[in-house]
Structures are given as C-alpha cells and as structure tokens.
Coordinates of C-alpha atoms and ligand atoms in Angstrom, one line a residue:
M1 CA 185.9 209.3 102.5
F2 CA 186.4 207.2 105.7
L3 CA 182.9 208.2 106.8
F4 CA 181.8 207.1 103.1
R5 CA 183.5 204.0 103.4
S6 CA 182.2 203.6 107.1
L7 CA 178.7 204.4 105.8
T8 CA 179.0 201.7 102.9
A9 CA 180.3 199.0 105.7
V10 CA 177.4 199.5 107.6
T11 CA 174.9 199.6 105.0
A12 CA 176.6 196.5 103.6
L13 CA 176.1 194.8 107.0
L14 CA 172.7 196.2 107.2
V15 CA 171.7 194.6 104.3
V16 CA 172.8 191.6 105.5
F17 CA 171.1 191.3 108.6
L18 CA 168.1 193.3 107.8
L19 CA 167.1 191.5 104.7
P20 CA 164.9 188.5 105.8
T21 CA 165.9 186.1 108.2
T22 CA 165.4 183.0 105.3
P23 CA 169.2 181.2 105.0
A24 CA 171.2 182.4 101.9
D25 CA 169.9 180.1 99.0
A26 CA 172.4 177.1 98.6
S27 CA 172.5 177.9 94.7
A28 CA 173.6 181.7 95.7
P29 CA 176.8 182.7 94.5
L30 CA 180.1 182.9 96.7
R31 CA 180.0 186.5 97.6
V32 CA 176.3 186.3 99.1
H33 CA 177.5 183.4 101.4
A34 CA 180.9 185.2 102.0
A35 CA 179.0 188.4 102.7
S36 CA 176.9 186.9 105.3
R37 CA 179.9 185.2 107.5
G38 CA 181.4 188.9 107.2
K39 CA 184.3 188.1 105.0
F40 CA 184.9 189.0 101.2
I41 CA 185.4 186.7 98.5
G42 CA 187.5 187.9 95.6
A43 CA 189.6 187.4 92.3
A44 CA 192.4 188.8 90.6
L45 CA 191.4 190.1 87.1
A46 CA 193.2 190.6 83.7
T47 CA 192.3 193.5 82.0
S48 CA 192.3 191.7 78.4
P49 CA 189.5 189.0 79.4
L50 CA 187.5 191.6 81.0
A51 CA 187.9 194.1 78.0
N52 CA 186.6 191.4 75.3
E53 CA 185.1 188.0 77.2
S54 CA 181.2 188.6 78.5
Q55 CA 181.4 185.2 80.3
Y56 CA 184.7 186.2 82.3
R57 CA 182.6 189.5 83.5
T58 CA 179.6 187.9 84.4
I59 CA 181.3 185.3 86.4
A60 CA 183.5 188.3 87.7
A61 CA 180.9 190.5 88.7
T62 CA 178.5 188.0 89.8
E63 CA 180.4 185.6 92.1
F64 CA 183.1 188.0 93.6
S65 CA 182.7 190.8 96.4
Q66 CA 186.5 192.0 95.9
V67 CA 189.0 192.1 93.0
T68 CA 192.4 192.6 92.7
A69 CA 194.2 193.3 89.5
E70 CA 196.8 190.6 88.7
N71 CA 199.1 192.8 86.7
A72 CA 197.9 196.3 86.1
M73 CA 198.6 198.0 88.7
K74 CA 202.1 197.3 89.4
W75 CA 204.9 199.6 88.6
D76 CA 205.6 198.8 85.4
S77 CA 202.2 199.5 84.3
T78 CA 201.4 202.3 86.2
E79 CA 204.8 204.2 85.7
P80 CA 206.6 202.9 82.9
S81 CA 209.0 205.6 82.0
Q82 CA 210.0 208.0 85.0
G83 CA 207.1 210.7 85.8
Q84 CA 204.7 209.1 83.3
F85 CA 202.1 208.0 84.9
N86 CA 199.2 205.4 83.0
F87 CA 196.4 204.2 85.1
S88 CA 194.2 202.7 81.5
G89 CA 194.4 199.1 82.9
A90 CA 194.5 200.1 86.7
D91 CA 191.4 202.2 86.1
Q92 CA 189.6 199.8 83.9
I93 CA 189.7 197.3 86.7
V94 CA 188.5 199.9 89.6
T95 CA 185.3 201.1 87.2
F96 CA 184.6 197.5 86.8
A97 CA 184.4 196.9 90.1
T98 CA 182.9 200.4 91.2
Q99 CA 179.9 199.2 89.0
N100 CA 179.6 195.9 90.4
N101 CA 179.8 196.8 94.0
Q102 CA 183.1 195.3 94.6
Q103 CA 186.1 196.8 96.7
V104 CA 189.7 196.7 95.1
H105 CA 192.6 195.9 96.9
G106 CA 196.0 197.4 95.4
H107 CA 198.4 195.6 93.9
T108 CA 201.4 196.7 94.6
L109 CA 203.3 199.0 95.2
V110 CA 207.1 198.4 95.8
W111 CA 208.2 194.9 94.4
H112 CA 211.3 193.7 92.9
S113 CA 209.4 191.9 89.9
Q114 CA 207.4 193.8 87.4
T115 CA 209.5 197.2 88.2
P116 CA 211.1 198.8 84.9
G117 CA 214.8 199.2 85.0
W118 CA 215.1 203.1 85.0
V119 CA 214.2 202.1 88.7
Q120 CA 216.8 199.2 89.4
S121 CA 219.4 201.7 87.8
L122 CA 218.8 204.7 90.4
G123 CA 221.3 205.7 93.4
A124 CA 220.3 205.8 96.5
T125 CA 218.5 208.9 96.7
A126 CA 217.0 209.1 93.6
M127 CA 215.7 205.3 94.6
R128 CA 214.2 206.4 97.7
S129 CA 212.5 209.9 96.3
A130 CA 211.5 207.5 92.8
M131 CA 209.6 205.4 95.4
Q132 CA 208.0 208.4 97.4
N133 CA 206.9 209.6 94.4
H134 CA 205.8 206.6 93.1
I135 CA 203.5 205.6 96.1
S136 CA 202.3 209.2 96.5
N137 CA 201.1 209.0 92.8
V138 CA 199.5 205.7 92.7
V139 CA 197.8 206.0 96.0
G140 CA 197.0 209.2 95.6
H141 CA 194.9 208.7 92.1
Y142 CA 192.8 206.6 94.2
A143 CA 192.8 208.7 97.5
N144 CA 189.5 209.9 97.1
N145 CA 187.8 206.6 95.5
A146 CA 185.7 204.7 98.0
T147 CA 186.4 201.4 96.0
V148 CA 189.9 200.9 96.5
T149 CA 190.2 200.4 100.2
S150 CA 193.5 198.9 100.7
W151 CA 197.2 198.2 99.2
D152 CA 200.2 195.6 98.9
V153 CA 202.1 198.2 100.3
V154 CA 205.7 195.8 99.8
N155 CA 205.5 192.3 98.5
E156 CA 208.0 189.5 99.1
V157 CA 210.5 191.4 100.9
F158 CA 211.9 188.0 102.0
D159 CA 213.2 184.8 100.6
D160 CA 212.6 181.3 100.7
N161 CA 214.8 181.1 103.9
G162 CA 213.3 184.3 105.9
N163 CA 216.1 186.2 105.4
M164 CA 215.7 189.9 103.7
R165 CA 215.6 189.6 99.5
T166 CA 218.3 190.9 98.5
S167 CA 216.4 192.8 95.8
F168 CA 217.7 196.1 94.4
W169 CA 215.9 197.7 96.6
Y170 CA 217.3 196.4 99.5
N171 CA 220.9 196.4 98.0
T172 CA 220.4 200.3 97.3
L173 CA 218.3 201.5 100.6
G174 CA 218.3 198.7 103.1
Q175 CA 215.9 197.7 104.9
S176 CA 214.7 200.9 105.4
Y177 CA 212.8 201.3 101.9
I178 CA 210.3 199.3 103.9
A179 CA 209.1 201.6 106.6
D180 CA 209.6 204.8 104.1
A181 CA 207.0 202.9 101.9
F182 CA 204.4 202.6 104.6
R183 CA 204.8 206.0 105.9
A184 CA 204.5 207.4 101.9
A185 CA 200.9 205.1 101.3
R186 CA 199.8 206.3 104.6
A187 CA 200.3 210.0 103.6
A188 CA 198.8 209.9 99.8
D189 CA 195.9 208.2 101.7
S190 CA 195.1 207.8 105.7
N191 CA 192.3 205.3 105.1
A192 CA 193.6 202.9 103.3
R193 CA 194.3 199.6 104.9
L194 CA 198.3 199.3 104.3
C195 CA 199.2 195.5 103.9
I196 CA 202.8 193.8 103.6
N197 CA 202.3 190.6 101.2
D198 CA 204.4 187.6 100.8
Y199 CA 204.5 183.7 99.7
N200 CA 204.8 180.6 101.1
V201 CA 204.0 182.1 104.6
E202 CA 200.4 180.7 105.0
G203 CA 201.6 177.8 108.0
I204 CA 204.0 178.6 110.6
N205 CA 207.8 178.5 109.6
A206 CA 210.9 180.4 109.8
K207 CA 209.8 182.8 106.9
S208 CA 206.3 183.4 108.1
T209 CA 208.3 183.8 111.8
A210 CA 210.4 186.2 110.3
M211 CA 207.3 188.3 108.8
Y212 CA 205.8 188.1 111.9
N213 CA 209.1 189.3 113.6
L214 CA 209.1 192.0 110.8
V215 CA 205.3 193.0 111.3
S216 CA 205.5 193.1 115.0
S217 CA 208.8 195.4 115.0
L218 CA 207.4 197.8 112.3
R219 CA 204.0 198.3 114.5
Q220 CA 206.0 198.7 117.8
Q221 CA 208.3 201.9 115.9
G222 CA 204.7 203.1 114.6
V223 CA 205.1 202.3 111.2
P224 CA 201.6 201.9 110.1
V225 CA 201.1 198.6 108.9
D226 CA 197.7 197.3 109.1
C227 CA 197.2 194.7 107.6
V228 CA 199.4 190.9 106.4
G229 CA 198.3 189.0 103.2
F230 CA 199.7 185.9 103.1
Q231 CA 199.1 184.7 99.2
G232 CA 198.4 181.2 99.1
H233 CA 200.1 179.8 96.1
L234 CA 199.8 176.1 97.1
A235 CA 200.4 172.9 94.9
I236 CA 198.5 169.4 95.9
Q237 CA 202.0 168.0 95.4
Y238 CA 203.7 169.7 98.2
G239 CA 200.9 168.8 100.7
F240 CA 199.0 171.6 102.8
P241 CA 200.9 174.1 105.0
S242 CA 200.7 173.3 108.9
Q243 CA 198.5 175.6 111.2
V244 CA 197.2 178.2 109.0
Q245 CA 194.7 179.1 111.2
Q246 CA 197.2 179.6 113.9
N247 CA 199.2 181.5 111.6
M248 CA 197.0 183.5 110.9
Q249 CA 195.8 183.8 114.3
R250 CA 199.1 184.8 115.5
F251 CA 198.7 187.7 113.5
A252 CA 195.9 188.7 114.2
D253 CA 197.1 189.0 117.6
L254 CA 199.6 191.7 116.8
G255 CA 196.8 193.8 115.9
V256 CA 196.7 193.3 112.6
Q257 CA 193.9 192.5 109.5
V258 CA 194.7 189.3 107.5
R259 CA 193.6 187.7 104.2
V260 CA 194.6 185.7 101.8
T261 CA 195.5 187.1 98.6
E262 CA 196.4 185.2 95.9
L263 CA 194.9 181.6 96.4
D264 CA 195.7 178.8 93.9
V265 CA 196.0 175.4 94.5
R266 CA 198.1 173.7 91.4
M267 CA 198.8 170.3 90.3
I268 CA 200.9 168.2 88.2
M269 CA 198.9 167.6 84.8
P270 CA 197.0 166.2 83.6
R271 CA 193.8 166.9 85.8
D272 CA 192.2 163.9 87.1
S273 CA 188.9 163.6 90.1
T274 CA 191.4 162.5 92.5
K275 CA 193.8 165.5 91.8
D276 CA 190.4 167.7 91.8
T277 CA 189.2 166.3 94.9
T278 CA 192.6 167.0 96.6
Q279 CA 192.6 170.4 95.4
A280 CA 188.9 170.8 96.8
T281 CA 190.1 170.1 100.5
Y282 CA 192.7 172.6 100.0
Y283 CA 190.5 175.5 99.3
R284 CA 188.2 174.2 102.1
D285 CA 190.6 174.3 104.5
V286 CA 191.9 178.3 103.5
V287 CA 188.3 179.2 103.3
N288 CA 187.7 177.4 107.0
A289 CA 190.7 178.8 108.3
C290 CA 189.5 182.4 107.4
L291 CA 186.2 181.7 108.4
A292 CA 187.6 180.7 112.1
V293 CA 189.8 184.0 112.1
T294 CA 187.7 187.0 112.9
A295 CA 190.5 189.2 111.5
C296 CA 190.6 187.3 108.6
A297 CA 189.1 190.1 105.8
G298 CA 188.6 187.3 103.0
I299 CA 190.1 185.6 100.4
T300 CA 191.1 186.3 97.2
I301 CA 191.6 183.8 94.4
W302 CA 194.5 184.7 92.0
G303 CA 192.0 184.7 88.6
F304 CA 189.2 182.2 88.7
T305 CA 189.2 179.9 85.2
D306 CA 192.2 177.7 84.4
K307 CA 192.2 179.4 80.8
Y308 CA 193.6 182.6 82.2
S309 CA 196.4 181.6 84.8
W310 CA 200.0 182.4 85.9
V311 CA 200.7 178.8 86.5
P312 CA 201.3 177.0 83.5
D313 CA 203.9 180.0 82.4
T314 CA 205.6 179.3 85.5
F315 CA 205.9 175.8 86.4
S316 CA 205.8 173.9 83.3
G317 CA 203.6 170.8 83.2
Q318 CA 201.8 172.3 86.2
G319 CA 197.9 174.0 86.1
A320 CA 194.4 173.6 86.7
A321 CA 194.6 175.9 90.1
L322 CA 191.7 177.8 89.8
I323 CA 187.6 177.1 90.9
Y324 CA 186.4 177.5 87.2
D325 CA 187.9 174.9 84.2
A326 CA 188.9 177.0 81.1
S327 CA 185.6 176.4 79.1
Y328 CA 184.3 178.3 82.7
Q329 CA 182.9 175.4 84.1
Q330 CA 182.9 175.0 87.8
K331 CA 185.3 172.4 89.3
P332 CA 184.8 170.4 92.6
A333 CA 187.3 173.4 94.0
Y334 CA 184.4 175.7 93.6
T335 CA 181.8 173.9 95.4
A336 CA 184.1 173.8 98.2
V337 CA 184.6 177.0 98.4
H338 CA 180.9 177.8 97.9
D339 CA 179.7 175.2 100.5
A340 CA 182.6 176.4 103.5
L341 CA 181.5 179.7 102.8
A342 CA 177.6 178.9 103.1
G343 CA 178.2 176.4 106.2
G344 CA 177.1 178.5 108.8
T345 CA 174.5 180.0 107.1
S346 CA 171.6 177.4 106.0
T347 CA 171.4 176.4 109.6
D348 CA 172.3 178.0 112.8
T349 CA 171.1 181.1 113.3
T350 CA 170.6 180.7 117.3
P351 CA 173.7 182.6 119.2
P352 CA 175.3 181.3 121.9
T353 CA 173.8 182.8 125.5
T354 CA 175.3 185.6 127.3
P355 CA 178.8 185.5 129.1
G356 CA 178.4 186.0 132.9
T357 CA 180.1 188.9 133.8
P358 CA 184.2 189.4 133.5
A359 CA 186.2 189.6 136.9
A360 CA 189.4 191.3 136.4
S361 CA 192.4 189.8 138.2
N362 CA 196.3 190.3 138.1
V363 CA 195.8 193.7 136.7
T364 CA 199.5 195.4 135.9
A365 CA 200.6 198.4 134.1
N366 CA 199.8 196.4 130.6
S367 CA 198.0 193.5 131.0
A368 CA 194.9 192.2 132.9
T369 CA 193.4 188.5 133.6
L370 CA 189.6 188.7 132.7
T371 CA 187.6 185.0 133.7
W372 CA 183.7 184.8 133.3
T373 CA 181.0 181.9 133.5
A374 CA 180.7 180.5 129.5
S375 CA 178.3 180.7 127.8
T376 CA 176.2 177.6 125.8
D377 CA 175.1 177.1 122.4
S378 CA 172.2 175.3 121.3
G379 CA 171.8 176.2 117.5
G380 CA 174.3 173.5 116.1
S381 CA 177.2 174.5 115.3
G382 CA 179.5 174.8 118.9
L383 CA 180.8 177.4 120.7
A384 CA 183.8 178.9 119.1
G385 CA 184.8 181.4 121.4
Y386 CA 184.7 184.8 122.8
N387 CA 185.1 188.3 121.7
V388 CA 186.4 190.6 124.2
Y389 CA 185.8 194.3 123.8
R390 CA 186.3 197.9 125.4
E391 CA 183.1 200.1 126.1
Q392 CA 183.8 203.6 124.3
G393 CA 180.3 204.7 123.2
S394 CA 179.6 204.4 119.2
T395 CA 182.6 202.2 118.3
D396 CA 183.8 199.7 120.6
P397 CA 187.0 198.0 120.1
Q398 CA 187.8 194.8 120.2
L399 CA 190.8 193.9 122.6
G400 CA 191.1 190.4 122.0
Q401 CA 189.6 186.7 121.4
S402 CA 189.8 183.7 123.4
T403 CA 188.8 179.7 123.0
T404 CA 188.3 179.4 126.9
A405 CA 186.1 181.7 129.7
S406 CA 189.0 183.5 130.2
I407 CA 191.7 186.1 128.9
T408 CA 194.7 188.0 129.8
L409 CA 194.3 191.2 128.1
T410 CA 198.4 192.6 127.1
G411 CA 199.2 195.8 125.7
L412 CA 196.7 198.4 127.8
S413 CA 197.7 201.6 129.0
A414 CA 199.3 202.1 132.0
A415 CA 196.9 204.4 134.7
T416 CA 193.8 203.5 132.5
Q417 CA 190.3 202.8 133.2
Y418 CA 188.6 200.0 131.2
Q419 CA 185.3 199.1 131.0
V420 CA 185.3 195.8 129.0
Y421 CA 182.6 193.2 128.1
V422 CA 182.2 190.1 126.2
R423 CA 180.4 188.4 123.6
A424 CA 180.2 184.9 122.6
R425 CA 180.7 183.2 119.0
D426 CA 179.1 180.0 117.6
G427 CA 180.8 178.6 114.9
A428 CA 178.6 179.8 112.6
G429 CA 179.5 183.5 113.3
N430 CA 176.5 184.1 115.3
L431 CA 177.2 187.0 118.8
S432 CA 176.0 186.5 121.7
A433 CA 174.4 190.0 123.6
N434 CA 176.6 191.8 125.5
S435 CA 178.1 190.9 129.3
A436 CA 177.7 193.3 131.9
L437 CA 180.5 195.4 132.0
A438 CA 183.8 194.7 134.2
T439 CA 185.8 198.1 135.4
F440 CA 189.5 197.9 136.2
T441 CA 192.3 200.2 136.2
T442 CA 195.7 199.8 135.2
T443 CA 198.8 200.6 137.3
T444 CA 201.0 203.1 136.8
G445 CA 203.6 200.9 136.4
G446 CA 207.4 201.5 137.8
G447 CA 206.1 200.8 140.8
G448 CA 208.3 197.9 142.7
G449 CA 207.7 194.0 142.1
G450 CA 210.1 192.7 139.8
P451 CA 211.5 194.2 136.9
C452 CA 209.6 192.4 134.4
T453 CA 206.6 190.1 134.2
A454 CA 205.3 187.8 131.5
T455 CA 201.6 186.0 131.3
G456 CA 200.8 183.1 128.6
T457 CA 197.8 182.3 127.0
V458 CA 196.6 179.7 125.5
Q459 CA 195.8 180.3 121.9
T460 CA 194.8 176.7 120.7
Q461 CA 194.8 173.5 121.6
W462 CA 193.6 170.0 120.3
A463 CA 193.8 166.6 121.7
G464 CA 197.6 165.9 121.8
G465 CA 198.8 169.4 122.4
Y466 CA 198.5 172.9 122.4
V467 CA 200.4 176.4 121.6
V468 CA 200.7 178.9 123.9
Q469 CA 200.6 182.6 122.1
P470 CA 201.2 185.3 123.3
V471 CA 203.8 185.1 126.4
T472 CA 203.5 188.6 127.0
V473 CA 207.2 189.9 128.6
T474 CA 206.8 193.6 130.0
N475 CA 209.2 195.7 131.3
T476 CA 206.9 196.8 134.9
G477 CA 210.2 198.1 136.8
S478 CA 211.1 202.1 136.0
S479 CA 214.4 202.1 134.1
T480 CA 215.0 199.7 130.6
I481 CA 215.9 196.2 131.0
N482 CA 218.4 195.0 128.1
G483 CA 217.4 191.3 128.4
W484 CA 214.7 188.9 130.1
T485 CA 214.4 185.4 131.0
V486 CA 211.1 183.7 131.4
T487 CA 210.3 180.5 133.2
F488 CA 207.6 178.3 133.3
T489 CA 206.9 174.6 134.2
L490 CA 205.5 172.2 131.6
P491 CA 202.9 169.6 133.2
A492 CA 204.0 166.2 133.6
G493 CA 204.3 164.0 130.2
H494 CA 203.9 167.6 128.1
T495 CA 207.2 168.3 125.7
L496 CA 208.5 171.4 123.7
S497 CA 207.6 170.6 120.2
G498 CA 208.1 174.9 118.7
S499 CA 208.9 178.2 119.5
W500 CA 209.1 181.1 118.3
N501 CA 210.2 184.8 119.4
A502 CA 212.8 183.6 121.8
T503 CA 215.0 180.5 122.7
L504 CA 213.7 178.1 125.1
T505 CA 215.7 175.3 126.5
S506 CA 214.3 172.4 128.7
S507 CA 215.7 170.8 131.9
G508 CA 213.2 168.2 133.0
Q509 CA 210.0 170.0 132.8
T510 CA 211.3 173.5 133.6
I511 CA 211.2 175.5 130.4
T512 CA 213.9 178.5 130.3
A513 CA 213.2 181.0 127.4
K514 CA 215.5 184.2 126.7
N515 CA 215.1 186.8 124.4
L516 CA 216.5 187.1 121.0
G517 CA 218.8 189.7 119.9
Y518 CA 216.0 192.0 118.8
N519 CA 213.2 192.0 121.5
G520 CA 215.8 192.1 124.5
T521 CA 215.4 195.8 125.1
L522 CA 212.0 197.0 126.7
A523 CA 211.9 200.5 127.9
P524 CA 209.3 200.8 131.0
A525 CA 205.9 199.5 130.4
A526 CA 207.1 197.9 127.1
S527 CA 206.0 194.4 125.9
T528 CA 207.2 192.0 123.6
T529 CA 205.7 188.5 123.5
F530 CA 206.9 185.1 122.4
G531 CA 205.1 181.6 121.9
F532 CA 205.6 177.9 121.8
Q533 CA 203.7 174.9 121.2
V534 CA 204.2 171.9 123.3
S535 CA 202.8 168.2 122.6
R536 CA 200.6 166.1 125.4
P537 CA 199.2 162.8 125.4
S538 CA 195.8 162.7 124.6
G539 CA 193.2 163.4 126.4
D540 CA 195.3 165.2 128.6
T541 CA 193.7 168.9 129.1
A542 CA 196.6 170.7 131.5
T543 CA 198.3 173.7 130.2
P544 CA 201.2 175.6 132.0
S545 CA 201.0 178.0 134.2
G546 CA 203.1 179.8 136.7
Y547 CA 205.4 182.2 134.1
T548 CA 208.4 184.2 136.2
C549 CA 210.4 187.0 134.6
A550 CA 213.8 188.1 135.7
S551 CA 216.3 190.2 133.6
P552 CA 219.9 191.2 134.6
Ligands
G3I1 O1 201.7 192.0 78.9 C1 202.8 191.6 78.4 C2 203.0 190.9 76.8 O2 202.8 192.3 75.8 C3 203.7 189.9 76.1 O3 203.3 189.6 74.9 C4 203.7 189.1 77.0 C5 204.9 187.9 76.5 O4 205.7 187.3 77.6 O5 204.1 189.6 78.8 C6 202.6 190.2 78.7 O6 203.3 190.4 80.2 C7 203.6 189.1 81.1 C8 202.5 189.7 82.4 O7 202.2 188.4 83.3 C9 201.2 189.9 81.6 O8 200.6 188.8 81.1 C10 204.7 189.0 81.9 O9 205.4 188.5 80.8 C11 204.3 188.0 82.7 O10 205.6 187.5 83.0 C12 203.9 188.4 83.9 O11 203.1 187.4 84.8 C13 202.5 187.8 86.1 C14 203.6 187.7 87.3 O12 203.1 188.2 88.6 C15 205.1 188.2 86.7 O13 206.0 188.0 88.4 C16 201.3 186.8 86.4 O14 200.3 187.2 85.2 C17 200.8 187.2 87.5 O15 199.8 186.4 87.4 C18 202.1 187.2 88.7 O16 201.4 187.5 90.2 C19 202.3 187.4 91.0 C20 201.8 189.1 92.0 O17 202.0 189.9 91.9 C21 202.9 188.3 93.0 N1 202.5 187.1 93.9 C22 202.9 186.2 92.9 C23 202.1 186.3 91.7 C24 202.5 185.0 90.5 O18 203.5 185.0 90.3

C-alpha cells in the first residue's frame, strides 16, 4: 500500500507539474490552488448533511482535497459496545472521499470525550487492552485503504496549562497510554501517518511547549509519532496567537509533519462586516503560516458552512466561524483562504538561481555546519530560504531548512559519510536546481574535546529580534552526562525575551542555560535541544555565537 500511496502522490505531483504551465485560474476551487502549493485543503464532514444535501456534497467534493470525519470515526460511533464495531458513518465518509480523490485523516482513536462509559469504568489492565483492541480494529479496518492516510492517535492529552490532562486514561493508566496507543496504531498500519492533536497549541505558549517536549521525548524513545496537529479553534475576540509559523517550524525541526487540523474562527454574534474582515485575516494568516513551513502538509477547516458548526452549541452567543454562511454563500474568509493559497501561483513561476557548492565545517560526531553562496530570485516572490538534502539515490531525505546561506545540521549519525546538496526556495514555492554535492564524514565521537558541544541556529529573525532554535547540545564524550550548562554571549543591546526546554539566566550579556529535569541526561552521542528568543534594536542584524558547553 505504501508503494500505492507513493505512486498516487507522485502521480498527483506529476499532474500538478506537467499540466500546461498556465497559472491556476484565479476562480479555481481551493483544492486546485492548494495542490499547486504542495498542500492539502480539507474540511471536517458530518454524515447527515453529506447524505441529505446536494449543495453540501457539491461544495465538499469540489473545494477540498482532504476530509476528516467530524464525529463518525470517534469511539462512541465505531465501538459503542465492547467488541461491537460499527463503521457505517466512517465508511460513508471514506467512500465519498475515495469517489472525489480526497485523503481522509482519521479522527480520533484515543480521547477523553465521546468515549463510551464502558471504557471509562474499566480497570487498568482491561482498559489498556480495550484501547489496543480498539486501535487495532479501527486502524486495521482501513489499513489497506489508500484513502485513509493518517490518524489522530491521541487527542487533547494536555490541560490548558500544559500539564497532563487528568482524564480517565491518565488516571487509570498514567502517561504510558500515549506511547502504547502510538505503538498499537503502527502495528495496525505501518504506513499511516500517526499524529498527536490538540487545541490552544497554535502559537508558542506553555501548552505548546509541553507538547513540543512530549513529542521530542517520545521520538527519542522510538515511539512512532510522525505528525503534530494544531487544531486551530480561534476566536477574533481573543486575538491571533503569537508566532504561529515559528511554532510550526520548531515542531517541524523535530522531524515531524505538522498540519492544521480543525481550523475555525468564531466571533460574538451578530456577524457584521468588520468582524468578517477580521475573521478573514485570521484565516489568511493561518494559511500563510502553513505555506511558509515546508513540513506543514495542509489545513483542515472544521466544517465549511455556518449551517453546521459545533460552535453555537458550545459557546453560547458565538458562531459564524466558517468560510461559507448558513446559505452556502462564500464569506470574506473564503476569499482570504482562496487568495492566500493562490498567492504564489499566478505570477511567479521562476525558480531562484542555484546555490553555491556547500562547504562543511565544524564537523562533529552528530553535527556539521554548511555554508554556501546565496541564491537570488528574480520571479517576484523573493527568496524564502533553502532546503538541504542528503543524496541517497532515488529518494533524498531533507536534512534541514534555513533562511540564510548557512545551516548547522544536527542529529547526524557518527562515523558516517554524508553527501549533501542545497536547493533555494522562493516565496511561491519554486525550487532551484540542486547545488553541487558536498561530502563530509562525521567523527566517531567519544574522542576527546569537551564532554559536550552546543551549536545554535537562528531559525527566524525580524527587525526587532530573532529566535534561536534549535540550540543542540550533544554529548561528545564516551560516558553518559548528567546535566549540562551552555553559555553564550548576546550582542550589546540584545535582551532575552523568552526560552524553552532550558532555564536561562542573564548576567550582563552572558547567558547561562541549564538543562531541565527531563533533558539533562545524555548518553554518548545523544543530543537534546532548547531555544530562546531575543529582542534587539531595530536595524541591528547581529546574532549570538560562541556557544560553549560544560557538564559536571
Ligand atoms: O448524534 C447525537 C444525536 O443523536 C443527539 O440527538 C444529539 C443531542 O445532543 O447529540 C448528537 O451528538 C452530538 C454530536 O456532536 C453529533 O452532532 C453530541 O451531542 C455533541 O456533543 C457532539 O459534538 C461534537 C464535539 O466534538 C464533541 O466533543 C462536535 O460535533 C464536534 O465538532 C466536536 O469536535 C471536536 C473535535 O473532535 C476535537 N477537537 C475539538 C472539536 C470541537 O469541540
């Protein structure tokens, strides 16, 4: 099936790239523009209007390339009584999607809500095996179905402060249920993309940082978490979350796919044109954040018409959260999503120039710095950054992304030869030709030097500041270290404005970063990361350097 899915994806790409090079018709549906940007655009679907309303069906089929069952794949629908599986609603949605060449994201396997009482009252052993059995049957039901490509394995495991939610799952099984759920899903379908999904994690905040730490630690333990879903239930009265793109990127840097899974933007009723305009900018900004992050696969809107939305039932006096009104008329939010997706397609089809040959330096057992001569872009959308790939024959994995003509690759294997090349990317998503190859070999590790090293990468910067993410701390010694301290110097006038995954203290311009409880222990060659944000005088382009690492 993996081959089948890959061929389908390749075919889709070929269709996109081999069609006549005329830009997509500006009035084309959302899915056409999204495909030309390499993203999906999806909607959550409800079974009743799908069966009964042709207008609902037509829009769902025409505008979207991906669908999620709003309720039909949840536990109370698929296994209402123990061992009695019912896929009628779920199959209805999957059949519709297959007919319309859409992917289905399975939602959701393990959640504290919409789970029958019989599950909640089980003891620990029975609950764990009921969970594994549920996952095995539900994922297994679609394992040979090329339409269902991904799953929300666990949903909303955190409370609003970023602590583990004290759900019946957690109270009965402890945190281990999360890893067990992912392992059961992988066992049931080795090709499906497995996601963790939550709300209020769209920007950088305590909850999203807790989720970041969990995903990082699960992946370090080999738990098969492939993807992170940001639900995106926004409200114009609460403001747009801060640093959405940077947040997506920090997760992407862990090696996972990211996606917006349940986007809607509610307002206090009644609707008016000012609120509609604000709502449209929220939709636009979420789409643009996803477009700017290569690892963002796409965006699912939680419904599409205000006729069917969960919002008024949950938030009294609020509503109008979707991109069509209750009479199936497109709202400004539709236009905003459309224009954002179409943004790069109609004008710029000229790729940037080919980057110079990368030069490798500071090669350690797990990391290497590459520097190259910058590309230029004349197509109009501007140079957006670079992708770095490992040459491996038929499929070359992407090792990292950078917005400058340099990158520090981390997480490399020790004593291994790497051949790498760089492609430049413009704002419309055009990729340059491959640079010439650079070849380097990582060291064996354990051979002297300090007990640890630290390298920092500027992930994003703007006139008044920047984010350094990741700072990668690597144990280069031959024995396990228990605790590390990284020091570095901020340029004059720069001040720390936030950090994650380490405790940072300032003394003048000298910053000392110490590990937290969960990331201080590093086996030989193991790495961990932290990050921080800095404010600087407008116009100053300096960034810190000279990271040193020590361990007791
Ligand atoms: O199907 C029954 C129907 O038979 C009954 O007459 C009616 C009476 O209330 O209820 C119907 O079930 C409702 C179901 O939606 C289907 O319409 C439930 O009461 C209602 O609670 C349920 O709400 C869903 C909600 O999840 C439950 O937590 C919403 O439709 C759905 O949009 C919402 O989706 C969640 C995501 O799964 C996870 N992220 C947040 C998102 C919004 O809350």
